[in-house]
């Protein structure tokens, strides 16, 4: 286990309440991209891996679940640290983007899994009800940031980077 265990972490609900700007950008960009984000994990050799994933908010948590026996989930089982980055398709970042940093916690609760499966069925028609989930990862957030291009207040366009860590308010760094 890595030193990431020592880093304070919060649930999705706590993060969204403590970091309203960053969570709003993440939610907006996540929705626009059809729930797709890029997941960064740590490979067995210590190098990074990026993979597409569709995390879902459910019952106050952000869940990272998907096809069983994939390399990204083996990575998370070995080293729970991750980064989620909203799918950026605009080099000018005119719609903003967001990153979440944290670690996953496997939640082996069959009743929760089935409630989640019902929500997925109701939302997109994918029927995984009654199936067993090998891993059901809750994203515990240890930090986050978002980028926004701000204009229209009489000053030249500027980039604002909003940064958040548990126990602290969001802070904005202005880039010109």
mmCIF file of C-alpha atoms in Angstrom:
data_model
loop_
_atom_site.group_PDB
_atom_site.id
_atom_site.type_symbol
_atom_site.label_atom_id
_atom_site.label_comp_id
_atom_site.label_asym_id
_atom_site.label_seq_id
_atom_site.Cartn_x
_atom_site.Cartn_y
_atom_site.Cartn_z
ATOM 1 C CA UNK A 1 0.000 0.000 0.000
ATOM 2 C CA UNK A 2 1.237 3.469 -0.836
ATOM 3 C CA UNK A 3 1.485 6.582 1.317
ATOM 4 C CA UNK A 4 -1.814 7.758 -0.228
ATOM 5 C CA UNK A 5 -3.576 6.164 2.753
ATOM 6 C CA UNK A 6 -2.302 9.056 4.877
ATOM 7 C CA UNK A 7 -3.841 11.713 2.617
ATOM 8 C CA UNK A 8 -7.261 12.941 3.831
ATOM 9 C CA UNK A 9 -10.118 11.920 1.550
ATOM 10 C CA UNK A 10 -13.829 12.683 1.351
ATOM 11 C CA UNK A 11 -16.871 11.170 -0.310
ATOM 12 C CA UNK A 12 -18.338 12.614 -3.496
ATOM 13 C CA UNK A 13 -21.152 14.318 -1.544
ATOM 14 C CA UNK A 14 -18.671 15.958 0.853
ATOM 15 C CA UNK A 15 -16.484 17.026 -2.072
ATOM 16 C CA UNK A 16 -19.418 18.545 -3.992
ATOM 17 C CA UNK A 17 -20.427 20.555 -0.912
ATOM 18 C CA UNK A 18 -16.867 21.729 -0.145
ATOM 19 C CA UNK A 19 -15.816 22.446 -3.740
ATOM 20 C CA UNK A 20 -18.885 23.744 -5.588
ATOM 21 C CA UNK A 21 -16.960 25.336 -8.471
ATOM 22 C CA UNK A 22 -14.807 22.319 -9.277
ATOM 23 C CA UNK A 23 -17.643 19.828 -8.826
ATOM 24 C CA UNK A 24 -19.936 21.887 -11.082
ATOM 25 C CA UNK A 25 -17.341 21.952 -13.870
ATOM 26 C CA UNK A 26 -16.747 18.211 -13.462
ATOM 27 C CA UNK A 27 -20.478 17.440 -13.577
ATOM 28 C CA UNK A 28 -21.065 19.678 -16.599
ATOM 29 C CA UNK A 29 -18.137 18.325 -18.630
ATOM 30 C CA UNK A 30 -18.929 14.748 -17.564
ATOM 31 C CA UNK A 31 -22.518 15.118 -18.806
ATOM 32 C CA UNK A 32 -21.523 16.796 -22.091
ATOM 33 C CA UNK A 33 -19.137 13.906 -22.844
ATOM 34 C CA UNK A 34 -21.852 11.298 -22.284
ATOM 35 C CA UNK A 35 -20.411 10.417 -18.844
ATOM 36 C CA UNK A 36 -17.010 9.622 -20.358
ATOM 37 C CA UNK A 37 -13.832 10.698 -18.578
ATOM 38 C CA UNK A 38 -10.240 9.518 -18.659
ATOM 39 C CA UNK A 39 -9.042 7.450 -15.717
ATOM 40 C CA UNK A 40 -5.355 7.474 -14.815
ATOM 41 C CA UNK A 41 -4.088 4.518 -12.798
ATOM 42 C CA UNK A 42 -0.668 3.219 -11.784
ATOM 43 C CA UNK A 43 0.541 0.157 -13.706
ATOM 44 C CA UNK A 44 2.405 -2.719 -12.014
ATOM 45 C CA UNK A 45 5.737 -1.280 -13.197
ATOM 46 C CA UNK A 46 4.881 2.141 -11.727
ATOM 47 C CA UNK A 47 4.168 3.854 -15.037
ATOM 48 C CA UNK A 48 0.853 5.587 -15.687
ATOM 49 C CA UNK A 49 -2.064 4.127 -17.635
ATOM 50 C CA UNK A 50 -5.014 6.112 -18.989
ATOM 51 C CA UNK A 51 -8.318 4.466 -19.847
ATOM 52 C CA UNK A 52 -11.806 5.670 -20.677
ATOM 53 C CA UNK A 53 -14.400 5.095 -17.970
ATOM 54 C CA UNK A 54 -17.945 6.247 -17.199
ATOM 55 C CA UNK A 55 -18.152 6.988 -13.460
ATOM 56 C CA UNK A 56 -21.598 7.529 -11.974
ATOM 57 C CA UNK A 57 -22.913 9.516 -9.040
ATOM 58 C CA UNK A 58 -25.176 7.361 -6.889
ATOM 59 C CA UNK A 59 -26.254 7.572 -3.257
ATOM 60 C CA UNK A 60 -23.809 10.370 -2.440
ATOM 61 C CA UNK A 61 -20.760 8.666 -3.910
ATOM 62 C CA UNK A 62 -18.960 8.618 -7.227
ATOM 63 C CA UNK A 63 -18.598 5.030 -8.472
ATOM 64 C CA UNK A 64 -15.962 3.690 -10.828
ATOM 65 C CA UNK A 65 -17.303 0.397 -12.137
ATOM 66 C CA UNK A 66 -17.148 -1.365 -15.479
ATOM 67 C CA UNK A 67 -16.270 -4.515 -17.342
ATOM 68 C CA UNK A 68 -14.679 -7.102 -15.055
ATOM 69 C CA UNK A 69 -11.098 -8.271 -15.386
ATOM 70 C CA UNK A 70 -9.784 -5.184 -17.153
ATOM 71 C CA UNK A 71 -6.283 -3.838 -16.654
ATOM 72 C CA UNK A 72 -7.537 -0.567 -15.176
ATOM 73 C CA UNK A 73 -9.361 -2.446 -12.406
ATOM 74 C CA UNK A 74 -6.356 -4.698 -11.780
ATOM 75 C CA UNK A 75 -4.315 -1.485 -11.445
ATOM 76 C CA UNK A 76 -6.785 -0.080 -8.892
ATOM 77 C CA UNK A 77 -6.804 -3.359 -6.966
ATOM 78 C CA UNK A 78 -3.018 -3.167 -6.658
ATOM 79 C CA UNK A 79 -2.718 0.601 -6.079
ATOM 80 C CA UNK A 80 -5.942 2.485 -5.299
ATOM 81 C CA UNK A 81 -4.702 5.913 -6.427
ATOM 82 C CA UNK A 82 -6.356 7.488 -9.453
ATOM 83 C CA UNK A 83 -6.991 10.681 -11.380
ATOM 84 C CA UNK A 84 -10.153 11.360 -13.368
ATOM 85 C CA UNK A 85 -9.958 13.985 -16.106
ATOM 86 C CA UNK A 86 -12.965 15.235 -18.012
ATOM 87 C CA UNK A 87 -12.744 14.574 -21.727
ATOM 88 C CA UNK A 88 -11.148 17.688 -23.229
ATOM 89 C CA UNK A 89 -11.676 18.145 -26.947
ATOM 90 C CA UNK A 90 -10.990 21.887 -27.168
ATOM 91 C CA UNK A 91 -7.374 23.025 -26.954
ATOM 92 C CA UNK A 92 -8.600 26.468 -25.855
ATOM 93 C CA UNK A 93 -10.513 24.862 -22.949
ATOM 94 C CA UNK A 94 -13.392 27.248 -23.672
ATOM 95 C CA UNK A 95 -15.847 24.911 -21.925
ATOM 96 C CA UNK A 96 -13.462 24.253 -19.021
ATOM 97 C CA UNK A 97 -12.254 20.950 -17.676
ATOM 98 C CA UNK A 98 -11.736 19.300 -14.320
ATOM 99 C CA UNK A 99 -9.533 16.742 -12.607
ATOM 100 C CA UNK A 100 -10.261 14.695 -9.520
ATOM 101 C CA UNK A 101 -7.514 12.982 -7.534
ATOM 102 C CA UNK A 102 -8.035 10.261 -5.001
ATOM 103 C CA UNK A 103 -8.144 6.614 -4.180
ATOM 104 C CA UNK A 104 -10.782 3.953 -4.554
ATOM 105 C CA UNK A 105 -12.370 1.800 -1.901
ATOM 106 C CA UNK A 106 -13.926 -1.514 -2.963
ATOM 107 C CA UNK A 107 -17.461 -1.809 -1.555
ATOM 108 C CA UNK A 108 -18.623 -5.462 -1.655
ATOM 109 C CA UNK A 109 -22.297 -4.808 -0.858
ATOM 110 C CA UNK A 110 -24.613 -6.920 -3.076
ATOM 111 C CA UNK A 111 -27.721 -4.897 -2.136
ATOM 112 C CA UNK A 112 -25.968 -1.651 -3.135
ATOM 113 C CA UNK A 113 -24.772 -3.275 -6.362
ATOM 114 C CA UNK A 114 -28.323 -4.228 -7.289
ATOM 115 C CA UNK A 115 -29.684 -0.738 -6.533
ATOM 116 C CA UNK A 116 -26.922 0.646 -8.736
ATOM 117 C CA UNK A 117 -27.739 -1.888 -11.482
ATOM 118 C CA UNK A 118 -31.391 -0.828 -11.373
ATOM 119 C CA UNK A 119 -30.368 2.846 -11.693
ATOM 120 C CA UNK A 120 -28.199 1.984 -14.733
ATOM 121 C CA UNK A 121 -31.085 0.056 -16.296
ATOM 122 C CA UNK A 122 -33.500 2.928 -15.656
ATOM 123 C CA UNK A 123 -30.996 5.495 -16.971
ATOM 124 C CA UNK A 124 -29.562 3.873 -20.112
ATOM 125 C CA UNK A 125 -31.309 0.522 -20.507
ATOM 126 C CA UNK A 126 -28.185 -1.564 -19.862
ATOM 127 C CA UNK A 127 -29.371 -4.603 -17.936
ATOM 128 C CA UNK A 128 -26.777 -5.773 -15.413
ATOM 129 C CA UNK A 129 -29.398 -6.489 -12.764
ATOM 130 C CA UNK A 130 -28.754 -9.752 -10.954
ATOM 131 C CA UNK A 131 -25.087 -9.844 -11.980
ATOM 132 C CA UNK A 132 -22.226 -9.978 -9.512
ATOM 133 C CA UNK A 133 -19.706 -7.120 -9.615
ATOM 134 C CA UNK A 134 -16.106 -8.250 -9.110
ATOM 135 C CA UNK A 135 -15.104 -4.773 -7.973
ATOM 136 C CA UNK A 136 -17.326 -1.889 -7.019
ATOM 137 C CA UNK A 137 -15.106 1.111 -6.438
ATOM 138 C CA UNK A 138 -16.139 4.229 -4.551
ATOM 139 C CA UNK A 139 -14.002 7.233 -5.452
ATOM 140 C CA UNK A 140 -12.692 8.938 -2.327
ATOM 141 C CA UNK A 141 -11.507 12.421 -3.320
ATOM 142 C CA UNK A 142 -8.137 13.737 -2.057
ATOM 143 C CA UNK A 143 -7.931 16.813 -4.282
ATOM 144 C CA UNK A 144 -9.380 18.417 -7.376
ATOM 145 C CA UNK A 145 -8.966 21.264 -9.820
ATOM 146 C CA UNK A 146 -10.845 22.888 -12.660
ATOM 147 C CA UNK A 147 -9.993 25.292 -15.434
ATOM 148 C CA UNK A 148 -12.247 28.025 -16.782
ATOM 149 C CA UNK A 149 -11.693 30.807 -19.296
ATOM 150 C CA UNK A 150 -13.198 33.992 -17.869
ATOM 151 C CA UNK A 151 -14.115 36.973 -20.022
ATOM 152 C CA UNK A 152 -16.623 39.760 -20.317
ATOM 153 C CA UNK A 153 -15.723 41.850 -17.274
ATOM 154 C CA UNK A 154 -13.779 44.485 -19.211
ATOM 155 C CA UNK A 155 -10.437 42.719 -18.829
ATOM 156 C CA UNK A 156 -8.704 40.448 -21.316
ATOM 157 C CA UNK A 157 -9.664 36.781 -21.209
ATOM 158 C CA UNK A 158 -7.894 34.942 -18.457
ATOM 159 C CA UNK A 159 -7.637 31.376 -17.292
ATOM 160 C CA UNK A 160 -8.767 30.657 -13.772
ATOM 161 C CA UNK A 161 -7.601 27.440 -12.155
ATOM 162 C CA UNK A 162 -9.678 26.519 -9.109
ATOM 163 C CA UNK A 163 -7.879 24.166 -6.725
ATOM 164 C CA UNK A 164 -9.326 22.252 -3.786
ATOM 165 C CA UNK A 165 -8.017 19.907 -1.081
ATOM 166 C CA UNK A 166 -9.927 18.399 1.870
ATOM 167 C CA UNK A 167 -10.252 20.739 4.824
ATOM 168 C CA UNK A 168 -9.558 23.872 2.785
ATOM 169 C CA UNK A 169 -11.769 26.152 0.715
ATOM 170 C CA UNK A 170 -11.417 26.356 -3.040
ATOM 171 C CA UNK A 171 -8.755 28.813 -4.140
ATOM 172 C CA UNK A 172 -8.367 30.419 -7.539
ATOM 173 C CA UNK A 173 -5.091 30.894 -9.369
ATOM 174 C CA UNK A 174 -5.318 33.347 -12.270
ATOM 175 C CA UNK A 175 -3.229 32.683 -15.369
ATOM 176 C CA UNK A 176 -2.927 35.441 -17.969
#
